[in-house]
Amino acid sequence: MKRGFGVLCFAMLLLGITSCNDKKSAPVSDMLSNDTIEAVDTTLYGRCGDGSAMHTLELITDDNDTLIIMVNTDSVMSVRGGMAVGDRMAAIVETDEDGVLRSNMVVNLTTLLGKWVALDRSFEIMEGGIVEGDTHEPHPYREWKINNGRLVLSSDTFSVYELGVDSLMLENDRGIYSYKRLR
């Protein structure tokens, strides 16, 4: 049954290709650029200001603007890595109907930096988007960035599920990966 369905799909695909023979179109590579493939990063970056409190983040942006951002109190882990004055932060921010800035996701980049180990992988997240790791691994991480609140390690993209002083949990469609900080 499955084989017959596959043969039918292949035949329809072949018919569709041959019936469009006279139509010329631009190659896909000409229609797409790298800018359209990668989503524009809407994350705000800056330092945690001394006006921060339990449910508010004072973010002194890289452009030297000071923003007061309400942190989502419904989410237990809306601030991954905690808030400390002077720490580098990344926040996904929306403006509500009253004009108040709100965030459901804040990642403390200062807490993220460091050496992380698991049974099958070890790496160090460093300043400037650099990752150093075990060169014997099949696909070692070499670079990192935050894009729309998600951690991109080389070609792998993760949600920061949990970030603490000594623990890091990353999640993607293949599962949750747990790391401990190596001191």
mmCIF file with all atom_site columns, C-alpha atoms in Angstrom:
data_model
loop_
_atom_site.group_PDB
_atom_site.id
_atom_site.type_symbol
_atom_site.label_atom_id
_atom_site.label_alt_id
_atom_site.label_comp_id
_atom_site.label_asym_id
_atom_site.label_entity_id
_atom_site.label_seq_id
_atom_site.pdbx_PDB_ins_code
_atom_site.Cartn_x
_atom_site.Cartn_y
_atom_site.Cartn_z
_atom_site.occupancy
_atom_site.B_iso_or_equiv
_atom_site.pdbx_formal_charge
_atom_site.auth_seq_id
_atom_site.auth_comp_id
_atom_site.auth_asym_id
_atom_site.auth_atom_id
_atom_site.pdbx_PDB_model_num
ATOM 1   C CA . MET A 1 1   ? 0.000  0.000  0.000   1.00 0.00 ? 1   MET A CA 1
ATOM 2   C CA . LYS A 1 2   ? 2.736  2.460  0.998   1.00 0.00 ? 2   LYS A CA 1
ATOM 3   C CA . ARG A 1 3   ? 4.793  1.571  -2.086  1.00 0.00 ? 3   ARG A CA 1
ATOM 4   C CA . GLY A 1 4   ? 1.842  2.158  -4.397  1.00 0.00 ? 4   GLY A CA 1
ATOM 5   C CA . PHE A 1 5   ? 1.230  5.563  -2.816  1.00 0.00 ? 5   PHE A CA 1
ATOM 6   C CA . GLY A 1 6   ? 4.918  6.491  -3.265  1.00 0.00 ? 6   GLY A CA 1
ATOM 7   C CA . VAL A 1 7   ? 4.847  5.474  -6.938  1.00 0.00 ? 7   VAL A CA 1
ATOM 8   C CA . LEU A 1 8   ? 1.671  7.531  -7.463  1.00 0.00 ? 8   LEU A CA 1
ATOM 9   C CA . CYS A 1 9   ? 3.276  10.613 -5.816  1.00 0.00 ? 9   CYS A CA 1
ATOM 10  C CA . PHE A 1 10  ? 6.400  10.209 -7.961  1.00 0.00 ? 10  PHE A CA 1
ATOM 11  C CA . ALA A 1 11  ? 4.312  9.920  -11.143 1.00 0.00 ? 11  ALA A CA 1
ATOM 12  C CA . MET A 1 12  ? 2.339  13.066 -10.284 1.00 0.00 ? 12  MET A CA 1
ATOM 13  C CA . LEU A 1 13  ? 5.564  14.957 -9.545  1.00 0.00 ? 13  LEU A CA 1
ATOM 14  C CA . LEU A 1 14  ? 7.044  13.861 -12.872 1.00 0.00 ? 14  LEU A CA 1
ATOM 15  C CA . LEU A 1 15  ? 3.860  14.882 -14.709 1.00 0.00 ? 15  LEU A CA 1
ATOM 16  C CA . GLY A 1 16  ? 3.928  18.295 -13.025 1.00 0.00 ? 16  GLY A CA 1
ATOM 17  C CA . ILE A 1 17  ? 7.559  18.880 -13.986 1.00 0.00 ? 17  ILE A CA 1
ATOM 18  C CA . THR A 1 18  ? 7.095  17.922 -17.635 1.00 0.00 ? 18  THR A CA 1
ATOM 19  C CA . SER A 1 19  ? 3.888  19.976 -18.041 1.00 0.00 ? 19  SER A CA 1
ATOM 20  C CA . CYS A 1 20  ? 5.689  23.148 -16.900 1.00 0.00 ? 20  CYS A CA 1
ATOM 21  C CA . ASN A 1 21  ? 8.484  22.734 -19.459 1.00 0.00 ? 21  ASN A CA 1
ATOM 22  C CA . ASP A 1 22  ? 7.733  25.921 -21.407 1.00 0.00 ? 22  ASP A CA 1
ATOM 23  C CA . LYS A 1 23  ? 7.638  28.192 -18.350 1.00 0.00 ? 23  LYS A CA 1
ATOM 24  C CA . LYS A 1 24  ? 10.954 29.843 -17.433 1.00 0.00 ? 24  LYS A CA 1
ATOM 25  C CA . SER A 1 25  ? 11.591 30.970 -13.909 1.00 0.00 ? 25  SER A CA 1
ATOM 26  C CA . ALA A 1 26  ? 14.535 32.370 -12.021 1.00 0.00 ? 26  ALA A CA 1
ATOM 27  C CA . PRO A 1 27  ? 16.627 29.874 -10.080 1.00 0.00 ? 27  PRO A CA 1
ATOM 28  C CA . VAL A 1 28  ? 15.680 29.603 -6.439  1.00 0.00 ? 28  VAL A CA 1
ATOM 29  C CA . SER A 1 29  ? 19.158 30.846 -5.464  1.00 0.00 ? 29  SER A CA 1
ATOM 30  C CA . ASP A 1 30  ? 18.448 34.103 -7.337  1.00 0.00 ? 30  ASP A CA 1
ATOM 31  C CA . MET A 1 31  ? 15.102 34.607 -5.588  1.00 0.00 ? 31  MET A CA 1
ATOM 32  C CA . LEU A 1 32  ? 16.375 34.044 -2.049  1.00 0.00 ? 32  LEU A CA 1
ATOM 33  C CA . SER A 1 33  ? 19.178 35.799 -0.276  1.00 0.00 ? 33  SER A CA 1
ATOM 34  C CA . ASN A 1 34  ? 20.730 35.051 3.096   1.00 0.00 ? 34  ASN A CA 1
ATOM 35  C CA . ASP A 1 35  ? 18.758 37.982 4.509   1.00 0.00 ? 35  ASP A CA 1
ATOM 36  C CA . THR A 1 36  ? 15.442 36.312 3.743   1.00 0.00 ? 36  THR A CA 1
ATOM 37  C CA . ILE A 1 37  ? 16.483 32.890 4.989   1.00 0.00 ? 37  ILE A CA 1
ATOM 38  C CA . GLU A 1 38  ? 17.551 33.968 8.486   1.00 0.00 ? 38  GLU A CA 1
ATOM 39  C CA . ALA A 1 39  ? 14.928 35.727 10.587  1.00 0.00 ? 39  ALA A CA 1
ATOM 40  C CA . VAL A 1 40  ? 15.711 39.284 11.602  1.00 0.00 ? 40  VAL A CA 1
ATOM 41  C CA . ASP A 1 41  ? 16.860 39.364 15.226  1.00 0.00 ? 41  ASP A CA 1
ATOM 42  C CA . THR A 1 42  ? 14.438 41.461 17.292  1.00 0.00 ? 42  THR A CA 1
ATOM 43  C CA . THR A 1 43  ? 16.306 40.911 20.563  1.00 0.00 ? 43  THR A CA 1
ATOM 44  C CA . LEU A 1 44  ? 17.270 43.984 22.596  1.00 0.00 ? 44  LEU A CA 1
ATOM 45  C CA . TYR A 1 45  ? 20.770 43.880 24.101  1.00 0.00 ? 45  TYR A CA 1
ATOM 46  C CA . GLY A 1 46  ? 22.233 45.861 26.957  1.00 0.00 ? 46  GLY A CA 1
ATOM 47  C CA . ARG A 1 47  ? 23.256 45.933 30.602  1.00 0.00 ? 47  ARG A CA 1
ATOM 48  C CA . CYS A 1 48  ? 21.092 45.387 33.653  1.00 0.00 ? 48  CYS A CA 1
ATOM 49  C CA . GLY A 1 49  ? 20.658 48.751 35.399  1.00 0.00 ? 49  GLY A CA 1
ATOM 50  C CA . ASP A 1 50  ? 20.406 49.428 39.124  1.00 0.00 ? 50  ASP A CA 1
ATOM 51  C CA . GLY A 1 51  ? 16.714 50.295 38.731  1.00 0.00 ? 51  GLY A CA 1
ATOM 52  C CA . SER A 1 52  ? 15.896 46.618 38.152  1.00 0.00 ? 52  SER A CA 1
ATOM 53  C CA . ALA A 1 53  ? 13.630 44.830 40.605  1.00 0.00 ? 53  ALA A CA 1
ATOM 54  C CA . MET A 1 54  ? 11.820 41.508 40.902  1.00 0.00 ? 54  MET A CA 1
ATOM 55  C CA . HIS A 1 55  ? 9.373  42.173 38.061  1.00 0.00 ? 55  HIS A CA 1
ATOM 56  C CA . THR A 1 56  ? 11.106 44.980 36.171  1.00 0.00 ? 56  THR A CA 1
ATOM 57  C CA . LEU A 1 57  ? 14.315 45.099 34.194  1.00 0.00 ? 57  LEU A CA 1
ATOM 58  C CA . GLU A 1 58  ? 16.056 48.401 33.696  1.00 0.00 ? 58  GLU A CA 1
ATOM 59  C CA . LEU A 1 59  ? 17.912 47.738 30.447  1.00 0.00 ? 59  LEU A CA 1
ATOM 60  C CA . ILE A 1 60  ? 20.609 50.178 29.411  1.00 0.00 ? 60  ILE A CA 1
ATOM 61  C CA . THR A 1 61  ? 20.742 49.300 25.723  1.00 0.00 ? 61  THR A CA 1
ATOM 62  C CA . ASP A 1 62  ? 23.802 49.163 23.509  1.00 0.00 ? 62  ASP A CA 1
ATOM 63  C CA . ASP A 1 63  ? 22.550 52.474 22.038  1.00 0.00 ? 63  ASP A CA 1
ATOM 64  C CA . ASN A 1 64  ? 22.715 53.936 25.601  1.00 0.00 ? 64  ASN A CA 1
ATOM 65  C CA . ASP A 1 65  ? 18.917 54.231 25.933  1.00 0.00 ? 65  ASP A CA 1
ATOM 66  C CA . THR A 1 66  ? 17.402 53.288 29.287  1.00 0.00 ? 66  THR A CA 1
ATOM 67  C CA . LEU A 1 67  ? 14.276 51.146 29.062  1.00 0.00 ? 67  LEU A CA 1
ATOM 68  C CA . ILE A 1 68  ? 12.045 49.892 31.860  1.00 0.00 ? 68  ILE A CA 1
ATOM 69  C CA . ILE A 1 69  ? 10.732 46.459 30.889  1.00 0.00 ? 69  ILE A CA 1
ATOM 70  C CA . MET A 1 70  ? 8.046  44.603 32.805  1.00 0.00 ? 70  MET A CA 1
ATOM 71  C CA . VAL A 1 71  ? 9.076  40.974 33.182  1.00 0.00 ? 71  VAL A CA 1
ATOM 72  C CA . ASN A 1 72  ? 6.273  38.443 32.744  1.00 0.00 ? 72  ASN A CA 1
ATOM 73  C CA . THR A 1 73  ? 5.232  37.387 36.239  1.00 0.00 ? 73  THR A CA 1
ATOM 74  C CA . ASP A 1 74  ? 3.142  34.475 34.894  1.00 0.00 ? 74  ASP A CA 1
ATOM 75  C CA . SER A 1 75  ? 6.264  32.655 33.732  1.00 0.00 ? 75  SER A CA 1
ATOM 76  C CA . VAL A 1 76  ? 8.391  31.175 36.511  1.00 0.00 ? 76  VAL A CA 1
ATOM 77  C CA . MET A 1 77  ? 11.544 31.226 34.403  1.00 0.00 ? 77  MET A CA 1
ATOM 78  C CA . SER A 1 78  ? 11.018 34.357 32.296  1.00 0.00 ? 78  SER A CA 1
ATOM 79  C CA . VAL A 1 79  ? 14.496 35.597 33.303  1.00 0.00 ? 79  VAL A CA 1
ATOM 80  C CA . ARG A 1 80  ? 17.028 32.880 32.547  1.00 0.00 ? 80  ARG A CA 1
ATOM 81  C CA . GLY A 1 81  ? 20.202 33.362 34.555  1.00 0.00 ? 81  GLY A CA 1
ATOM 82  C CA . GLY A 1 82  ? 18.886 35.958 37.003  1.00 0.00 ? 82  GLY A CA 1
ATOM 83  C CA . MET A 1 83  ? 19.426 39.722 37.075  1.00 0.00 ? 83  MET A CA 1
ATOM 84  C CA . ALA A 1 84  ? 22.445 41.447 38.537  1.00 0.00 ? 84  ALA A CA 1
ATOM 85  C CA . VAL A 1 85  ? 23.443 45.069 37.994  1.00 0.00 ? 85  VAL A CA 1
ATOM 86  C CA . GLY A 1 86  ? 25.985 45.345 35.189  1.00 0.00 ? 86  GLY A CA 1
ATOM 87  C CA . ASP A 1 87  ? 25.272 41.919 33.667  1.00 0.00 ? 87  ASP A CA 1
ATOM 88  C CA . ARG A 1 88  ? 24.833 41.750 29.902  1.00 0.00 ? 88  ARG A CA 1
ATOM 89  C CA . MET A 1 89  ? 21.218 40.890 29.031  1.00 0.00 ? 89  MET A CA 1
ATOM 90  C CA . ALA A 1 90  ? 19.222 39.892 25.951  1.00 0.00 ? 90  ALA A CA 1
ATOM 91  C CA . ALA A 1 91  ? 15.465 40.517 25.996  1.00 0.00 ? 91  ALA A CA 1
ATOM 92  C CA . ILE A 1 92  ? 12.575 39.849 23.646  1.00 0.00 ? 92  ILE A CA 1
ATOM 93  C CA . VAL A 1 93  ? 10.289 42.832 24.183  1.00 0.00 ? 93  VAL A CA 1
ATOM 94  C CA . GLU A 1 94  ? 6.738  43.675 23.112  1.00 0.00 ? 94  GLU A CA 1
ATOM 95  C CA . THR A 1 95  ? 4.691  46.807 23.728  1.00 0.00 ? 95  THR A CA 1
ATOM 96  C CA . ASP A 1 96  ? 1.259  46.138 25.233  1.00 0.00 ? 96  ASP A CA 1
ATOM 97  C CA . GLU A 1 97  ? -1.929 48.077 24.499  1.00 0.00 ? 97  GLU A CA 1
ATOM 98  C CA . ASP A 1 98  ? -1.058 50.624 27.224  1.00 0.00 ? 98  ASP A CA 1
ATOM 99  C CA . GLY A 1 99  ? 2.388  51.315 25.722  1.00 0.00 ? 99  GLY A CA 1
ATOM 100 C CA . VAL A 1 100 ? 4.207  49.382 28.462  1.00 0.00 ? 100 VAL A CA 1
ATOM 101 C CA . LEU A 1 101 ? 7.244  47.329 27.452  1.00 0.00 ? 101 LEU A CA 1
ATOM 102 C CA . ARG A 1 102 ? 6.891  43.674 28.461  1.00 0.00 ? 102 ARG A CA 1
ATOM 103 C CA . SER A 1 103 ? 9.129  40.657 28.092  1.00 0.00 ? 103 SER A CA 1
ATOM 104 C CA . ASN A 1 104 ? 8.415  36.933 28.287  1.00 0.00 ? 104 ASN A CA 1
ATOM 105 C CA . MET A 1 105 ? 12.053 36.018 27.684  1.00 0.00 ? 105 MET A CA 1
ATOM 106 C CA . VAL A 1 106 ? 15.218 37.520 29.136  1.00 0.00 ? 106 VAL A CA 1
ATOM 107 C CA . VAL A 1 107 ? 18.582 35.729 28.993  1.00 0.00 ? 107 VAL A CA 1
ATOM 108 C CA . ASN A 1 108 ? 21.458 36.818 31.210  1.00 0.00 ? 108 ASN A CA 1
ATOM 109 C CA . LEU A 1 109 ? 24.389 36.562 28.807  1.00 0.00 ? 109 LEU A CA 1
ATOM 110 C CA . THR A 1 110 ? 26.930 37.026 31.604  1.00 0.00 ? 110 THR A CA 1
ATOM 111 C CA . THR A 1 111 ? 25.576 33.914 33.355  1.00 0.00 ? 111 THR A CA 1
ATOM 112 C CA . LEU A 1 112 ? 25.601 32.033 30.037  1.00 0.00 ? 112 LEU A CA 1
ATOM 113 C CA . LEU A 1 113 ? 29.353 32.548 29.594  1.00 0.00 ? 113 LEU A CA 1
ATOM 114 C CA . GLY A 1 114 ? 31.582 29.784 30.914  1.00 0.00 ? 114 GLY A CA 1
ATOM 115 C CA . LYS A 1 115 ? 32.519 26.126 30.601  1.00 0.00 ? 115 LYS A CA 1
ATOM 116 C CA . TRP A 1 116 ? 29.619 23.667 30.319  1.00 0.00 ? 116 TRP A CA 1
ATOM 117 C CA . VAL A 1 117 ? 29.905 19.869 30.453  1.00 0.00 ? 117 VAL A CA 1
ATOM 118 C CA . ALA A 1 118 ? 27.648 16.859 29.946  1.00 0.00 ? 118 ALA A CA 1
ATOM 119 C CA . LEU A 1 119 ? 28.384 13.166 29.535  1.00 0.00 ? 119 LEU A CA 1
ATOM 120 C CA . ASP A 1 120 ? 28.743 13.465 25.763  1.00 0.00 ? 120 ASP A CA 1
ATOM 121 C CA . ARG A 1 121 ? 29.813 17.092 25.168  1.00 0.00 ? 121 ARG A CA 1
ATOM 122 C CA . SER A 1 122 ? 31.824 19.906 26.681  1.00 0.00 ? 122 SER A CA 1
ATOM 123 C CA . PHE A 1 123 ? 32.284 23.467 25.476  1.00 0.00 ? 123 PHE A CA 1
ATOM 124 C CA . GLU A 1 124 ? 33.044 26.980 26.684  1.00 0.00 ? 124 GLU A CA 1
ATOM 125 C CA . ILE A 1 125 ? 30.862 29.923 25.685  1.00 0.00 ? 125 ILE A CA 1
ATOM 126 C CA . MET A 1 126 ? 33.091 32.980 25.483  1.00 0.00 ? 126 MET A CA 1
ATOM 127 C CA . GLU A 1 127 ? 32.738 36.714 24.813  1.00 0.00 ? 127 GLU A CA 1
ATOM 128 C CA . GLY A 1 128 ? 32.491 37.790 21.192  1.00 0.00 ? 128 GLY A CA 1
ATOM 129 C CA . GLY A 1 129 ? 30.434 34.841 19.966  1.00 0.00 ? 129 GLY A CA 1
ATOM 130 C CA . ILE A 1 130 ? 33.255 32.312 20.321  1.00 0.00 ? 130 ILE A CA 1
ATOM 131 C CA . VAL A 1 131 ? 32.788 28.735 21.512  1.00 0.00 ? 131 VAL A CA 1
ATOM 132 C CA . GLU A 1 132 ? 35.713 26.467 22.299  1.00 0.00 ? 132 GLU A CA 1
ATOM 133 C CA . GLY A 1 133 ? 35.077 22.775 22.649  1.00 0.00 ? 133 GLY A CA 1
ATOM 134 C CA . ASP A 1 134 ? 36.454 19.308 22.308  1.00 0.00 ? 134 ASP A CA 1
ATOM 135 C CA . THR A 1 135 ? 37.848 19.046 18.780  1.00 0.00 ? 135 THR A CA 1
ATOM 136 C CA . HIS A 1 136 ? 37.292 15.255 18.813  1.00 0.00 ? 136 HIS A CA 1
ATOM 137 C CA . GLU A 1 137 ? 33.520 15.668 18.768  1.00 0.00 ? 137 GLU A CA 1
ATOM 138 C CA . PRO A 1 138 ? 31.813 14.982 15.435  1.00 0.00 ? 138 PRO A CA 1
ATOM 139 C CA . HIS A 1 139 ? 30.248 18.468 15.268  1.00 0.00 ? 139 HIS A CA 1
ATOM 140 C CA . PRO A 1 140 ? 31.979 20.761 17.786  1.00 0.00 ? 140 PRO A CA 1
ATOM 141 C CA . TYR A 1 141 ? 30.428 24.151 18.465  1.00 0.00 ? 141 TYR A CA 1
ATOM 142 C CA . ARG A 1 142 ? 32.572 27.052 17.226  1.00 0.00 ? 142 ARG A CA 1
ATOM 143 C CA . GLU A 1 143 ? 30.322 30.114 17.547  1.00 0.00 ? 143 GLU A CA 1
ATOM 144 C CA . TRP A 1 144 ? 27.246 31.316 19.384  1.00 0.00 ? 144 TRP A CA 1
ATOM 145 C CA . LYS A 1 145 ? 24.664 34.081 19.304  1.00 0.00 ? 145 LYS A CA 1
ATOM 146 C CA . ILE A 1 146 ? 21.196 34.874 20.530  1.00 0.00 ? 146 ILE A CA 1
ATOM 147 C CA . ASN A 1 147 ? 18.590 35.227 17.785  1.00 0.00 ? 147 ASN A CA 1
ATOM 148 C CA . ASN A 1 148 ? 15.034 36.128 18.771  1.00 0.00 ? 148 ASN A CA 1
ATOM 149 C CA . GLY A 1 149 ? 15.577 34.832 22.292  1.00 0.00 ? 149 GLY A CA 1
ATOM 150 C CA . ARG A 1 150 ? 17.007 31.495 21.164  1.00 0.00 ? 150 ARG A CA 1
ATOM 151 C CA . LEU A 1 151 ? 20.604 30.330 21.566  1.00 0.00 ? 151 LEU A CA 1
ATOM 152 C CA . VAL A 1 152 ? 22.298 29.440 18.286  1.00 0.00 ? 152 VAL A CA 1
ATOM 153 C CA . LEU A 1 153 ? 25.366 27.230 18.760  1.00 0.00 ? 153 LEU A CA 1
ATOM 154 C CA . SER A 1 154 ? 26.996 26.903 15.326  1.00 0.00 ? 154 SER A CA 1
ATOM 155 C CA . SER A 1 155 ? 24.179 25.364 13.251  1.00 0.00 ? 155 SER A CA 1
ATOM 156 C CA . ASP A 1 156 ? 22.053 24.135 16.199  1.00 0.00 ? 156 ASP A CA 1
ATOM 157 C CA . THR A 1 157 ? 19.304 26.343 17.637  1.00 0.00 ? 157 THR A CA 1
ATOM 158 C CA . PHE A 1 158 ? 17.980 25.921 21.179  1.00 0.00 ? 158 PHE A CA 1
ATOM 159 C CA . SER A 1 159 ? 15.539 27.498 23.581  1.00 0.00 ? 159 SER A CA 1
ATOM 160 C CA . VAL A 1 160 ? 17.220 28.273 26.875  1.00 0.00 ? 160 VAL A CA 1
ATOM 161 C CA . TYR A 1 161 ? 14.992 26.064 28.992  1.00 0.00 ? 161 TYR A CA 1
ATOM 162 C CA . GLU A 1 162 ? 16.820 26.852 32.236  1.00 0.00 ? 162 GLU A CA 1
ATOM 163 C CA . LEU A 1 163 ? 19.948 28.795 33.149  1.00 0.00 ? 163 LEU A CA 1
ATOM 164 C CA . GLY A 1 164 ? 21.373 28.990 36.635  1.00 0.00 ? 164 GLY A CA 1
ATOM 165 C CA . VAL A 1 165 ? 24.675 29.605 38.366  1.00 0.00 ? 165 VAL A CA 1
ATOM 166 C CA . ASP A 1 166 ? 25.777 26.001 37.840  1.00 0.00 ? 166 ASP A CA 1
ATOM 167 C CA . SER A 1 167 ? 23.247 24.500 35.394  1.00 0.00 ? 167 SER A CA 1
ATOM 168 C CA . LEU A 1 168 ? 22.158 24.982 31.799  1.00 0.00 ? 168 LEU A CA 1
ATOM 169 C CA . MET A 1 169 ? 19.298 23.200 30.071  1.00 0.00 ? 169 MET A CA 1
ATOM 170 C CA . LEU A 1 170 ? 18.800 23.669 26.339  1.00 0.00 ? 170 LEU A CA 1
ATOM 171 C CA . GLU A 1 171 ? 15.788 22.460 24.380  1.00 0.00 ? 171 GLU A CA 1
ATOM 172 C CA . ASN A 1 172 ? 15.165 21.849 20.707  1.00 0.00 ? 172 ASN A CA 1
ATOM 173 C CA . ASP A 1 173 ? 12.956 19.501 18.695  1.00 0.00 ? 173 ASP A CA 1
ATOM 174 C CA . ARG A 1 174 ? 15.227 16.546 19.559  1.00 0.00 ? 174 ARG A CA 1
ATOM 175 C CA . GLY A 1 175 ? 14.926 16.977 23.331  1.00 0.00 ? 175 GLY A CA 1
ATOM 176 C CA . ILE A 1 176 ? 16.338 18.707 26.393  1.00 0.00 ? 176 ILE A CA 1
ATOM 177 C CA . TYR A 1 177 ? 20.085 18.756 26.981  1.00 0.00 ? 177 TYR A CA 1
ATOM 178 C CA . SER A 1 178 ? 21.424 19.286 30.475  1.00 0.00 ? 178 SER A CA 1
ATOM 179 C CA . TYR A 1 179 ? 24.852 20.713 31.315  1.00 0.00 ? 179 TYR A CA 1
ATOM 180 C CA . LYS A 1 180 ? 26.686 21.575 34.491  1.00 0.00 ? 180 LYS A CA 1
ATOM 181 C CA . ARG A 1 181 ? 29.153 24.402 34.888  1.00 0.00 ? 181 ARG A CA 1
ATOM 182 C CA . LEU A 1 182 ? 32.787 23.388 35.123  1.00 0.00 ? 182 LEU A CA 1
ATOM 183 C CA . ARG A 1 183 ? 34.744 25.596 37.476  1.00 0.00 ? 183 ARG A CA 1
#
